[in-house]
PDB file of C-alpha atoms in Angstrom:
ATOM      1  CA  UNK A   1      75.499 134.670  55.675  1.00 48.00           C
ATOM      2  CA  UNK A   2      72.953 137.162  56.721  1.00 55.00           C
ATOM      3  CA  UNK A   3      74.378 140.490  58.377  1.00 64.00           C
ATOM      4  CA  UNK A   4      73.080 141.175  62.122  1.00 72.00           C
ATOM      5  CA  UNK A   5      72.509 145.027  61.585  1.00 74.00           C
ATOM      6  CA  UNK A   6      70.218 147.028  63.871  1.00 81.00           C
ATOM      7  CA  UNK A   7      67.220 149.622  62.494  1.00 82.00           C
ATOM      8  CA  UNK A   8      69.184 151.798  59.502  1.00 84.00           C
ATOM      9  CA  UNK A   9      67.462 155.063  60.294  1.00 87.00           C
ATOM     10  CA  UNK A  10      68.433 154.359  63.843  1.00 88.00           C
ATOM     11  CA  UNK A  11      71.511 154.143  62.598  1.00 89.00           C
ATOM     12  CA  UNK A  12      71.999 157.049  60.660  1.00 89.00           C
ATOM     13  CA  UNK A  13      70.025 159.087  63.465  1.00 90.00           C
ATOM     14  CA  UNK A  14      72.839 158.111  65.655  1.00 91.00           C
ATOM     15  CA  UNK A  15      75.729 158.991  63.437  1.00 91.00           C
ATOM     16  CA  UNK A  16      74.567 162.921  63.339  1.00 91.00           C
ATOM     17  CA  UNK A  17      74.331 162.923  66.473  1.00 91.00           C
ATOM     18  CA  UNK A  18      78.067 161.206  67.054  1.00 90.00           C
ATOM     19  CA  UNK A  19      78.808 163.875  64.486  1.00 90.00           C
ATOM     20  CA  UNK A  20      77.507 166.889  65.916  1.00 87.00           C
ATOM     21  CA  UNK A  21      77.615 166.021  70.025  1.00 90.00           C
ATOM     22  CA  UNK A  22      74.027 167.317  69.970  1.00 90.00           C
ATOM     23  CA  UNK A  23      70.410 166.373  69.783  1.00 90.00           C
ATOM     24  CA  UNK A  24      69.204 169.583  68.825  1.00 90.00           C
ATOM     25  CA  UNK A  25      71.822 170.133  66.214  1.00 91.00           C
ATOM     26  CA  UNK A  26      71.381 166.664  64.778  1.00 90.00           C
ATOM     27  CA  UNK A  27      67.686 167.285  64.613  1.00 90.00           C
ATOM     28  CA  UNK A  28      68.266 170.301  62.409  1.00 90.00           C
ATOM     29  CA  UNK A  29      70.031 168.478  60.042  1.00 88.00           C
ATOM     30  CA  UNK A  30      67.919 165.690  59.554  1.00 87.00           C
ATOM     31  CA  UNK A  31      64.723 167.624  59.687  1.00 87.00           C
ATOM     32  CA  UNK A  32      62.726 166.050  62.095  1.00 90.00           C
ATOM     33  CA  UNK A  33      62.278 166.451  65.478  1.00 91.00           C
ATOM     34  CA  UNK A  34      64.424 166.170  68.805  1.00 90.00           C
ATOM     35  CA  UNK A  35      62.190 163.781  70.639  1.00 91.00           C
ATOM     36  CA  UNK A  36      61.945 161.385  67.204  1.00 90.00           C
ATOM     37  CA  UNK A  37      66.310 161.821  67.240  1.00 91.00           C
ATOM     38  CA  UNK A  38      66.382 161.054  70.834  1.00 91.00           C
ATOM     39  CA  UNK A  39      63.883 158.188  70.050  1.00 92.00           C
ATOM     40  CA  UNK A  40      65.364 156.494  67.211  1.00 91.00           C
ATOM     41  CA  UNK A  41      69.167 156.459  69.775  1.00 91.00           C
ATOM     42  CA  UNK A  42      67.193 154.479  72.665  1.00 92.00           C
ATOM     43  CA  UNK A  43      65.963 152.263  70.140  1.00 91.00           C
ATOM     44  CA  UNK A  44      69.578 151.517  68.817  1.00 90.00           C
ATOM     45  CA  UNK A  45      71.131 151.001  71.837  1.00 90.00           C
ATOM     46  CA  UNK A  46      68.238 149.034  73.194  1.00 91.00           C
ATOM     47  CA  UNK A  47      68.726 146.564  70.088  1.00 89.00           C
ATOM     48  CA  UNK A  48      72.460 147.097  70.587  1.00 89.00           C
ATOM     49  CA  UNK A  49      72.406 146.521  74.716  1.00 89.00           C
ATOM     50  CA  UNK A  50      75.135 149.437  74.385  1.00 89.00           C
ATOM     51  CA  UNK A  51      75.128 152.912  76.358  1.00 92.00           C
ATOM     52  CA  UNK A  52      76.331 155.322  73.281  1.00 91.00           C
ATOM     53  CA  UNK A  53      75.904 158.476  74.723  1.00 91.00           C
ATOM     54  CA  UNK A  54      76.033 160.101  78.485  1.00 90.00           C
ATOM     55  CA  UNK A  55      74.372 163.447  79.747  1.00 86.00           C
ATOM     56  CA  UNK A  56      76.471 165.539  81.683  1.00 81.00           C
ATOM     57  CA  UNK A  57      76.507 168.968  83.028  1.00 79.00           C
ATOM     58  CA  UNK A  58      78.677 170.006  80.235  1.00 78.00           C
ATOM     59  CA  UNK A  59      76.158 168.553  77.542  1.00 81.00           C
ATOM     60  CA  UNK A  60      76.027 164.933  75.667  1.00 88.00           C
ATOM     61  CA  UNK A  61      79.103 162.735  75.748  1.00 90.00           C
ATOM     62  CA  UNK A  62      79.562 159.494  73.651  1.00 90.00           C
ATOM     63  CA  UNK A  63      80.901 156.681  75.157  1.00 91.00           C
ATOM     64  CA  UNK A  64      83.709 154.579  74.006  1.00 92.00           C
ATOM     65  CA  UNK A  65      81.266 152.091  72.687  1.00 91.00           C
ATOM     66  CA  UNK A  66      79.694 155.094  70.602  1.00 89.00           C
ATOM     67  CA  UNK A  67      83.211 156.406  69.134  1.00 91.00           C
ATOM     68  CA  UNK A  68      83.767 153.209  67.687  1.00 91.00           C
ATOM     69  CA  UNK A  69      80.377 152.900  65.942  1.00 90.00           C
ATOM     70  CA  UNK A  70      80.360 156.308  64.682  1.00 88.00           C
ATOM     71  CA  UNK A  71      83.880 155.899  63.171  1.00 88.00           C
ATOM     72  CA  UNK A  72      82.156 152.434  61.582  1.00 87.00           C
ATOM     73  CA  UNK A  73      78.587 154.066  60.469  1.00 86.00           C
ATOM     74  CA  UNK A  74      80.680 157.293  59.251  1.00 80.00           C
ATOM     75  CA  UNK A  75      82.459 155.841  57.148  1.00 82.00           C
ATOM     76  CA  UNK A  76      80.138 153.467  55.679  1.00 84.00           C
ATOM     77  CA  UNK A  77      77.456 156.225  54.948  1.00 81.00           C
ATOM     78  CA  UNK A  78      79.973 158.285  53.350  1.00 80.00           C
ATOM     79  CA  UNK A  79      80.887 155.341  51.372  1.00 81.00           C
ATOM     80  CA  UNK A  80      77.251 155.030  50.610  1.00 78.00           C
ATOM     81  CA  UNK A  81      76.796 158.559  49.195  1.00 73.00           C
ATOM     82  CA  UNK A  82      79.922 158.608  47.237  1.00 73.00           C
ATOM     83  CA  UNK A  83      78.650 155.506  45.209  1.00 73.00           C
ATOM     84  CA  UNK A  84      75.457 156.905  44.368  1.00 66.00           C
ATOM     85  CA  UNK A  85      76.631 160.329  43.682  1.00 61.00           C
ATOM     86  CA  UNK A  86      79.216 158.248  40.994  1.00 61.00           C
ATOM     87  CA  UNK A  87      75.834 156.586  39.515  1.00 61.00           C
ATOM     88  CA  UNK A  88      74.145 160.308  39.385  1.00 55.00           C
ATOM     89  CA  UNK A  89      76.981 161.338  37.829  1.00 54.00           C
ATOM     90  CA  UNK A  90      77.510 158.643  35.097  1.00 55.00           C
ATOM     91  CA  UNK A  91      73.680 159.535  34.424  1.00 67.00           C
ATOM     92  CA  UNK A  92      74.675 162.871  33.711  1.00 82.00           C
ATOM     93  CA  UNK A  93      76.806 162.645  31.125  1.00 87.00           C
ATOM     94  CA  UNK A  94      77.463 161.611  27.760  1.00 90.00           C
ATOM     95  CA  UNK A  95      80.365 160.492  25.942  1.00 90.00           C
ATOM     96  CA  UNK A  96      80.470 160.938  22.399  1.00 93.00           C
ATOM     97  CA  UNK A  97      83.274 160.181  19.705  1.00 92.00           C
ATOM     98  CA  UNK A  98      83.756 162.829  16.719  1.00 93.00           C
ATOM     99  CA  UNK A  99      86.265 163.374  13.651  1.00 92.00           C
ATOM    100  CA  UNK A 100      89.061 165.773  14.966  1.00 93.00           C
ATOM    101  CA  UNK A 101      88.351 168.437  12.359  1.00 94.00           C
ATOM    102  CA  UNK A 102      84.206 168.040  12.784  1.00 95.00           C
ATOM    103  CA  UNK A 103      84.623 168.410  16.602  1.00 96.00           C
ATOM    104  CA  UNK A 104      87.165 171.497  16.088  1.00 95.00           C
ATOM    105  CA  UNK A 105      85.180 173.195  13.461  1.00 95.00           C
ATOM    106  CA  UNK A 106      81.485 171.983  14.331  1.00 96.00           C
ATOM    107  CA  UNK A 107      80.943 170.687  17.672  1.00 96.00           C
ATOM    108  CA  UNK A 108      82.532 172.113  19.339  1.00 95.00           C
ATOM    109  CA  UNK A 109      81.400 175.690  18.430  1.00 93.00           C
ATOM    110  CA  UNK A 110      78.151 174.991  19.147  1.00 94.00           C
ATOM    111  CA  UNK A 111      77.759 172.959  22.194  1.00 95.00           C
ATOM    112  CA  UNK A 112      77.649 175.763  24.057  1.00 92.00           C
ATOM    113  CA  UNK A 113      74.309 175.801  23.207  1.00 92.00           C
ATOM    114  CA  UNK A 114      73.365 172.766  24.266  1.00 95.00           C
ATOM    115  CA  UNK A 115      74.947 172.753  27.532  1.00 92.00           C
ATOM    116  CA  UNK A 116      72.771 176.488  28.277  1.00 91.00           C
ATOM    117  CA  UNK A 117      70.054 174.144  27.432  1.00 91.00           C
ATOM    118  CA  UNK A 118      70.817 171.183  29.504  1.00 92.00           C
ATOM    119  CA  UNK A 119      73.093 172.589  32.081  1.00 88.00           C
ATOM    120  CA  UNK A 120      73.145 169.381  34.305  1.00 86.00           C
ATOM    121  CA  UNK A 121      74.423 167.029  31.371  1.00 91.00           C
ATOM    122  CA  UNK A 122      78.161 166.799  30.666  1.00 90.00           C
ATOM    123  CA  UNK A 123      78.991 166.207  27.410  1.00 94.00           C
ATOM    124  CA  UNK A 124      82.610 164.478  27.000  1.00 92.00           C
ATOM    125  CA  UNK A 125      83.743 164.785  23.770  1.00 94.00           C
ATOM    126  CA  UNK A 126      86.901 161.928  22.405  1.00 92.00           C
ATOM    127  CA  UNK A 127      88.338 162.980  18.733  1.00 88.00           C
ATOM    128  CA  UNK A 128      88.977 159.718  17.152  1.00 71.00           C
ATOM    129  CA  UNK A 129      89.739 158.474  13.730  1.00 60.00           C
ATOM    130  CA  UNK A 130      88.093 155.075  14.664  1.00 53.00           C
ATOM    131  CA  UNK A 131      84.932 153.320  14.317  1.00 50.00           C
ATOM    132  CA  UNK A 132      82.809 153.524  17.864  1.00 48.00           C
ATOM    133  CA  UNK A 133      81.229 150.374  17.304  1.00 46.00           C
ATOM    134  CA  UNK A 134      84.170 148.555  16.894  1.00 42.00           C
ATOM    135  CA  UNK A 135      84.697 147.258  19.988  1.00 42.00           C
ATOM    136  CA  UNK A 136      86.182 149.593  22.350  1.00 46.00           C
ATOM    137  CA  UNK A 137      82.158 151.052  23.217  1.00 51.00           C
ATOM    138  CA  UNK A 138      83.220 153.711  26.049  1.00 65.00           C
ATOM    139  CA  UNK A 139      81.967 156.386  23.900  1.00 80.00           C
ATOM    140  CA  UNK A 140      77.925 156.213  23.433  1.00 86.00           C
ATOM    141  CA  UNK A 141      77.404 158.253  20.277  1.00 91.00           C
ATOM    142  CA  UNK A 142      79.571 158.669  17.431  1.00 91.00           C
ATOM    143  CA  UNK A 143      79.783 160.709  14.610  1.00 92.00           C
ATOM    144  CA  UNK A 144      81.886 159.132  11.526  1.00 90.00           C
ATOM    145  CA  UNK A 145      82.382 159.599   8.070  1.00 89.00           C
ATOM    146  CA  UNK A 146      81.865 156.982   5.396  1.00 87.00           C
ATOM    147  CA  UNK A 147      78.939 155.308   3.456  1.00 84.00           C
ATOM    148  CA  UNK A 148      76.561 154.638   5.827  1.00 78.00           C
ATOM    149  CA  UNK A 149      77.541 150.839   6.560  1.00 77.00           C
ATOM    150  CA  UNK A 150      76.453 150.454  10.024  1.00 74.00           C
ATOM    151  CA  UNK A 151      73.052 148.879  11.244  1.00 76.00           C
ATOM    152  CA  UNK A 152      69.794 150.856  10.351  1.00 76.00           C
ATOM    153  CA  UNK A 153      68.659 151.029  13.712  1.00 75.00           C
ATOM    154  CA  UNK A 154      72.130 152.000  14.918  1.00 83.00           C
ATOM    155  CA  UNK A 155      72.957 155.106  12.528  1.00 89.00           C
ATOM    156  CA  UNK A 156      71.146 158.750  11.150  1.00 91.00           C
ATOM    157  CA  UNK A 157      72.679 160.342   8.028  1.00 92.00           C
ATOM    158  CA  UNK A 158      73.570 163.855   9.319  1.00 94.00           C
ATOM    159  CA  UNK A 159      74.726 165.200   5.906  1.00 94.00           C
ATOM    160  CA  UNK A 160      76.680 164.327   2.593  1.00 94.00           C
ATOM    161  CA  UNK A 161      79.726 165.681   1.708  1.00 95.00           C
ATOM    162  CA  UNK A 162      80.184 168.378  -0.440  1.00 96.00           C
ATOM    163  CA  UNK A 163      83.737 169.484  -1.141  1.00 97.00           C
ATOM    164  CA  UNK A 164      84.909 173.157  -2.877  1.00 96.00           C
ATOM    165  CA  UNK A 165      87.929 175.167  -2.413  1.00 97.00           C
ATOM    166  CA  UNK A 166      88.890 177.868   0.286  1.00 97.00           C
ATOM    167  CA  UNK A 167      91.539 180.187   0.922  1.00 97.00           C
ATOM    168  CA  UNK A 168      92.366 183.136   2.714  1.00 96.00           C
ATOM    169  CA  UNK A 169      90.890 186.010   1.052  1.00 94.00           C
ATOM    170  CA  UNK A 170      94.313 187.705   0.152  1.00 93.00           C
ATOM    171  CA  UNK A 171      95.423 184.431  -1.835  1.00 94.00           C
ATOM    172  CA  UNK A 172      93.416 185.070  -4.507  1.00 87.00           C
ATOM    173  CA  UNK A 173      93.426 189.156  -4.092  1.00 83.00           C
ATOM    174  CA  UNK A 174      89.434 188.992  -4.720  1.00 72.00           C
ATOM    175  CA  UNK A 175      89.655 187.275  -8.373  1.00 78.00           C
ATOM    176  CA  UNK A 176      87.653 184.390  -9.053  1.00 82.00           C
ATOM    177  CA  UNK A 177      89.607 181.157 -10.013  1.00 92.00           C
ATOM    178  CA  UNK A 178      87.842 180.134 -13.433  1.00 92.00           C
ATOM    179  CA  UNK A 179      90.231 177.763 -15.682  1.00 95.00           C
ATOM    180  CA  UNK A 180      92.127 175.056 -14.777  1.00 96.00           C
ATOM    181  CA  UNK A 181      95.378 177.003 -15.660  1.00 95.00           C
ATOM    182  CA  UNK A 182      94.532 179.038 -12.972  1.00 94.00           C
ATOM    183  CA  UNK A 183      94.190 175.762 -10.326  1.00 96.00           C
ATOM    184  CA  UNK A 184      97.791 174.986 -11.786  1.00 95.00           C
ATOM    185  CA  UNK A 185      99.099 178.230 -10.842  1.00 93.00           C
ATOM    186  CA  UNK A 186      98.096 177.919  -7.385  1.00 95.00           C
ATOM    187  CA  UNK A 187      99.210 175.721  -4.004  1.00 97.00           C
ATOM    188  CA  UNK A 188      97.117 172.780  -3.638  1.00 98.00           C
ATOM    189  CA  UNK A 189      96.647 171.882  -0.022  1.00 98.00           C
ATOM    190  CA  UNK A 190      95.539 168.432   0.754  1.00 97.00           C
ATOM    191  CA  UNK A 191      93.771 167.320   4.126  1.00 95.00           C
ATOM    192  CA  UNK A 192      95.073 163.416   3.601  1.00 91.00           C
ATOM    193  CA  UNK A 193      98.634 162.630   2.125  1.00 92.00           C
ATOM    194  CA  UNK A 194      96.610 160.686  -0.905  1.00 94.00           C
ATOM    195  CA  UNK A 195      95.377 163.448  -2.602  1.00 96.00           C
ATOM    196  CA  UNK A 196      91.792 161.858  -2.719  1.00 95.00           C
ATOM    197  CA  UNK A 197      89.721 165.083  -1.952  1.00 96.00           C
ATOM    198  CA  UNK A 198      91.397 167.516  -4.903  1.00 97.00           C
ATOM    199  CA  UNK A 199      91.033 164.575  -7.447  1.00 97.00           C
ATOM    200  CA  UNK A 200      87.326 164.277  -6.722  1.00 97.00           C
ATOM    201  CA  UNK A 201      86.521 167.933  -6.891  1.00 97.00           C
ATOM    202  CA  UNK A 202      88.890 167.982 -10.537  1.00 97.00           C
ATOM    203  CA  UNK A 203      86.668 165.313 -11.881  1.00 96.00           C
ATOM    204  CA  UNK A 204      83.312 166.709 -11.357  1.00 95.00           C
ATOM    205  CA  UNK A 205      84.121 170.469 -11.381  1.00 95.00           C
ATOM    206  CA  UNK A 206      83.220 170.541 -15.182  1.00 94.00           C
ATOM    207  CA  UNK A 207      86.500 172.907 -15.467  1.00 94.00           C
ATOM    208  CA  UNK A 208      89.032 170.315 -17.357  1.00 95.00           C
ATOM    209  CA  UNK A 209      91.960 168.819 -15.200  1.00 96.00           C
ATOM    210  CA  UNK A 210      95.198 170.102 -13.344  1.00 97.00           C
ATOM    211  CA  UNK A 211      97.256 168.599 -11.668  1.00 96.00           C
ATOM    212  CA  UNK A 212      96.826 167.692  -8.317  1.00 96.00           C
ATOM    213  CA  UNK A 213      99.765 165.754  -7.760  1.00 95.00           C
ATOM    214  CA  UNK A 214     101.943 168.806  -5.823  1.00 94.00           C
ATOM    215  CA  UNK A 215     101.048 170.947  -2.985  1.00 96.00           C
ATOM    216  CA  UNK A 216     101.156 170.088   0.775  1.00 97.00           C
ATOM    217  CA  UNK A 217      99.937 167.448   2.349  1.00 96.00           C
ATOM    218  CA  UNK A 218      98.233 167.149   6.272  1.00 96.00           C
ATOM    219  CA  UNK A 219      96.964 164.561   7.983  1.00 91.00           C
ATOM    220  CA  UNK A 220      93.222 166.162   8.846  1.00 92.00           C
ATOM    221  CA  UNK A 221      91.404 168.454   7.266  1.00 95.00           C
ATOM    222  CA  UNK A 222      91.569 171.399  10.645  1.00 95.00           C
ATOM    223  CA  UNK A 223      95.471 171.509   9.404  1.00 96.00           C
ATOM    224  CA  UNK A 224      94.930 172.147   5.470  1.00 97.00           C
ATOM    225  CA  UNK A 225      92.249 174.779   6.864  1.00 97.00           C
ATOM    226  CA  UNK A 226      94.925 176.504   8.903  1.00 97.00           C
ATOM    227  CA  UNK A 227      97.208 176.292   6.799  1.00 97.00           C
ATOM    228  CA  UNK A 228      94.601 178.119   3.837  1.00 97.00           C
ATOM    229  CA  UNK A 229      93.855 180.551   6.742  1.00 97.00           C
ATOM    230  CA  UNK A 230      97.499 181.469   7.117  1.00 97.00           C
ATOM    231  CA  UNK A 231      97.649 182.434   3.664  1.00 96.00           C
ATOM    232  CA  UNK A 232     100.014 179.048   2.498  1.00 97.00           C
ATOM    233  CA  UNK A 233      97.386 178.279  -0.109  1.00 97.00           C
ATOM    234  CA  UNK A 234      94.236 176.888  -1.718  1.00 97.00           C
ATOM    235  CA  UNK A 235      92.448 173.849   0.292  1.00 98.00           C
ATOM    236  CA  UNK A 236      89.842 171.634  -0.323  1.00 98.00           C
ATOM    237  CA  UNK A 237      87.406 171.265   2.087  1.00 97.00           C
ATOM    238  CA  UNK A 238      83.979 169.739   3.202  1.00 96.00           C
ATOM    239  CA  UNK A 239      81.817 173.238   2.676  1.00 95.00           C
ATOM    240  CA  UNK A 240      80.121 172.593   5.854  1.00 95.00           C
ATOM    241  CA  UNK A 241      83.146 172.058   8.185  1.00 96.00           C
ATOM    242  CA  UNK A 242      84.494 175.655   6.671  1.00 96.00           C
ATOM    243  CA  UNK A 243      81.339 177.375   6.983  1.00 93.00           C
ATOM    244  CA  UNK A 244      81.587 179.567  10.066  1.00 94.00           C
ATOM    245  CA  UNK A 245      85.575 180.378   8.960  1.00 96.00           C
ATOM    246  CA  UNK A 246      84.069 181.458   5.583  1.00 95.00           C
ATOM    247  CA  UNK A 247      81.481 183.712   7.638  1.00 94.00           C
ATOM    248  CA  UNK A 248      84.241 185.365  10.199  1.00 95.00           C
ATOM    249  CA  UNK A 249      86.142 186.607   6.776  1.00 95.00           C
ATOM    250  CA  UNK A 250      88.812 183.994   7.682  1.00 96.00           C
ATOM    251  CA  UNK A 251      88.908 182.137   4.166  1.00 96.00           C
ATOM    252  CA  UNK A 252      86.812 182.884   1.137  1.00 94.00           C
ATOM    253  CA  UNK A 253      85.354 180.614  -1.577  1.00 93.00           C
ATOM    254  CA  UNK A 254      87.722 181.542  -4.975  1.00 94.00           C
ATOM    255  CA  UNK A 255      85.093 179.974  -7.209  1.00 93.00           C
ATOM    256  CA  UNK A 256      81.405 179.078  -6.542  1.00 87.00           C
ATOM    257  CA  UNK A 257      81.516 175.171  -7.575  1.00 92.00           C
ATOM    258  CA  UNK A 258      80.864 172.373  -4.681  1.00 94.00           C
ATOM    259  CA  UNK A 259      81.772 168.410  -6.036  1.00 96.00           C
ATOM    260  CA  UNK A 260      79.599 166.217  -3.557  1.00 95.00           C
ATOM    261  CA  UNK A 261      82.713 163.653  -2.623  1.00 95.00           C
ATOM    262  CA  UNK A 262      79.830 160.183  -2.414  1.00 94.00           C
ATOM    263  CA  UNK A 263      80.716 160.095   1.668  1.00 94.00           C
ATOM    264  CA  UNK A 264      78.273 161.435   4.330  1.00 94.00           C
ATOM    265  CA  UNK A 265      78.753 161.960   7.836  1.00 94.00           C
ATOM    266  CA  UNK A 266      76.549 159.599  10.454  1.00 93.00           C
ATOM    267  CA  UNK A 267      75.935 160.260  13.635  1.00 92.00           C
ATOM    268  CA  UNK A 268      75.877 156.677  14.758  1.00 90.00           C
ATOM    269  CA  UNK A 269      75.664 154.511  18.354  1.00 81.00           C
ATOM    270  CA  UNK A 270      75.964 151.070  19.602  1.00 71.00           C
ATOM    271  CA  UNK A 271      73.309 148.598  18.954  1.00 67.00           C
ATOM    272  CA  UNK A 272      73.246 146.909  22.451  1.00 59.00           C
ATOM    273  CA  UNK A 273      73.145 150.617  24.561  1.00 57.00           C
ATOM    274  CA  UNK A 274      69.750 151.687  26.075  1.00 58.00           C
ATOM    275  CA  UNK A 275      69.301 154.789  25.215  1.00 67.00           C
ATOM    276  CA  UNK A 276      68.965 157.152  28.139  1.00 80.00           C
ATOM    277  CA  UNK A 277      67.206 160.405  28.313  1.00 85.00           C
ATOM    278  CA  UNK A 278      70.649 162.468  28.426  1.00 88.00           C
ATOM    279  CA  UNK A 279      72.064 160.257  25.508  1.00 88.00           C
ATOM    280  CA  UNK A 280      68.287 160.500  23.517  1.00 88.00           C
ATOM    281  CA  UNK A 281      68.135 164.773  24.269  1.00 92.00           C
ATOM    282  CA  UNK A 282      72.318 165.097  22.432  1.00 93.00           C
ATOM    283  CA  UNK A 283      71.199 163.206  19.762  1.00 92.00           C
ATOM    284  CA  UNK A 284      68.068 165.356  18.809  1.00 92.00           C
ATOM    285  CA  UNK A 285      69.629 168.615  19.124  1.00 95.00           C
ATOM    286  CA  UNK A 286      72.851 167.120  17.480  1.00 95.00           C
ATOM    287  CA  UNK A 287      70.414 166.598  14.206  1.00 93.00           C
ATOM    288  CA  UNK A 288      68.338 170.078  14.543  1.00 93.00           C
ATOM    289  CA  UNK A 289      71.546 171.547  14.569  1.00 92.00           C
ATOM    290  CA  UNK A 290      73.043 169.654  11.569  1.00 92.00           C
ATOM    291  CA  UNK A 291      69.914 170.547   9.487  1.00 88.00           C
ATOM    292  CA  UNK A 292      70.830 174.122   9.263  1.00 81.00           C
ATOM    293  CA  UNK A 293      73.925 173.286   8.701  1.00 81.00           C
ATOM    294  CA  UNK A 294      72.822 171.325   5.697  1.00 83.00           C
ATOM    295  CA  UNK A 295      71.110 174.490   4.115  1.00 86.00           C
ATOM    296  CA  UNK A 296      74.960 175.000   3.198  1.00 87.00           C
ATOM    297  CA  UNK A 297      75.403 172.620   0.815  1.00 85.00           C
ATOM    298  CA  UNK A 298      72.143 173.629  -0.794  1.00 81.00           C
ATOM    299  CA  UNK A 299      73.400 177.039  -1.413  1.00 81.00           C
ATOM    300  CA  UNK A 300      76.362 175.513  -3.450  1.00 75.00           C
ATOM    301  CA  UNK A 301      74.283 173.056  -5.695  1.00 68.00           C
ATOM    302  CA  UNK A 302      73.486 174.202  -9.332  1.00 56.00           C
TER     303      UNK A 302
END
C-alpha cells in the first residue's frame, strides 16, 4: 500500500523549526534562508490542511496539530540518521581474525601505524585458533598458519616458518649452545603440548639429537615466549614472531641455526566478500609490512 506522505524537505524544514520555536534559528541550521524555511512550512500545511504554527506577540507557537507531528517526524529522522551512521560505520571498519601469539607479538605492535595512516578505519582484531573460512565469516581477513590449502584467489603467502631457539639472555650467561649435550642440559619449553616444534628444529639442526621429550609444555607460542623471557628456559620459536623481543634485549638467540618448520603463515579472506576499499588498503599494508619482516628469516639462512 502506498504511504500518503507530504513534500520530505517540507518535512524536515518543519521539524527544525518544531525543534527550535524559530524561523530564524531553524534557518541557521539548515543553511538556507528564512523566507525558503517559512516557504517550505506553508507548503506543508497547505498539503496537510493543518495550522502547525501561530505568531504571537511572544514569538512562534506550534499548535497541537504541530506537537504531534514533530514528536512523529523527530523521531523518524533521528531514526533515519542513526541507520545510516550504522552503515558509515560498518564501512569503516574491518574485522580481521589472527593467531593469538601473531596478533600479540606482530599485529598488534604495529597497527599503530596503520591506524596514523588511516585514522577513520577501525580495525577489530578476533584471536582465534580457527579457520575464517569455515563458516562462521564475521571476520573479513584472516591470517592462519598451515600449508597454504585455501583457494588461490582467496589466500597470499605472508611468510614461511622458520623456527630457532630463544631465551633470556641470563639463561645461557652469554655462551653459545653448540652440542647436543648442551640442548640436554637445558629446559626445553614447548609452545604445543606435542612437542612438534623442538623435534623439527632437532632433525634439521645438523647438531645430532637430544631429547626433547621433557621440559614444559604451553598451549601457544606468546606463553613458551614468556615463560623464556622470565628466565624458566630455552623455547622454540617462529624467528619472526620473537623478533622485536630479541631486539628490546628481552631474549637472545643461544645459537645462530633457524630449521624452516614446512608451514607458512597466509593472510587469507572469504571467497564470496567484495572487497572494499578499507578491507583492500589492511591488506596491502598488512603485506608491506610482513616483507620486512621476512628479511628476518633471511638473516638466519646459511
Amino acid at each position: 500500500m502506498a504511504r500518503r506522505l507530504p513534500s520530505l524537505n517540507a518535512l524536515r524544514c518543519f521539524e527544525t523549526v518544531a525543534a527550535q520555536l524559530s524561523i530564524k534559528k531553524a534557518a541557521a541550521a539548515l543553511h538556507i534562508s528564512e523566507s525558503a524555511v517559512s516557504r517550505q512550512v506553508r507548503i506543508l500545511e497547505d498539503q496537510l490542511g493543518l495550522v502547525l504554527f501561530r505568531r504571537s506577540h511572544s514569538g512562534l507557537e506550534i499548535t497541537e496539530a504541530g506537537k504531534a507531528l514533530a514528536a512523529s517526524t523527530g523521531g523518524a529522522f533521528d531514526q533515519i540518521a542513526r541507520t545510516i551512521d550504522s552503515f558509515q560505520r560498518d564501512q569503516d571498519t574491518v574485522q580481521i581474525k589472527v593467531l593469538p601469539t601473531l596478533a600479540l607479538r606482530w599485529l598488534y605492535p604495529r597497527l599503530r601505524r596503520f591506524q596514523a595512516q588511516n585514522p577513520l578505519i577501525q580495525v577489530v582484531v578476533h584471536t582465534r585458533w580457527h579457520d575464517m573460512i569455515s563458516g562462521d565469516g564475521e571476520a573479513e581477513l584472516g591470517i592462519r598458519y598451515g600449508l597454504g590449502n585455501w583457494a588461490r584467489d582467496c589466500v597470499t603467502e605472508l611468510y614461511p616458518e622458520w623456527l630457532a631457539p630463544v631465551c633470556a639472555p641470563d639463561y645461557v650467561s652469554g655462551r653459545k649452545l653448540e652440542t647436543a649435550e648442551d640442548f640436554d642440559r637445558c629446559t626445553l619449553l614447548h609452545p604445543q603440548p606435542n612437542h612438534d616444534d623442538w623435534r623439527v628444529w632437532c632433525a634439521g639442526w645438523g647438531g645430532g639429537d637430544f631429547n626433547t621429550d621433557g621440559g614444559l609444555d604451553f598451549d601457544v607460542l606468546d606463553m613458551a615466549l614468556r615463560a623464556a623471557e622470565a628466565g624458566f628456559g630455552l623455547a622454540i620459536s617462529d624467528v619472526v614472531l620473537a623478533q622485536d623481543t630479541i631486539e628490546a634485549g628481552q631474549l637472545v638467540a643461544p645459537i645462530d641455526r633457524a630449521v624452516p618448520s614446512g608451514v607458512s603463515y597466509f593472510l587469507v579472506r572469504p571467497p564470496d566478500l567484495s572487497e572494499r576499499r578499507q578491507v583492500r588498503l589492511l591488506h596491502e599494508w598488512i603485506c608491506d609490512e610482513m616483507s620486512d619482516s621476512r628479511k628476518i628469516i633471511d638473516s638466519y639462512r646459511h
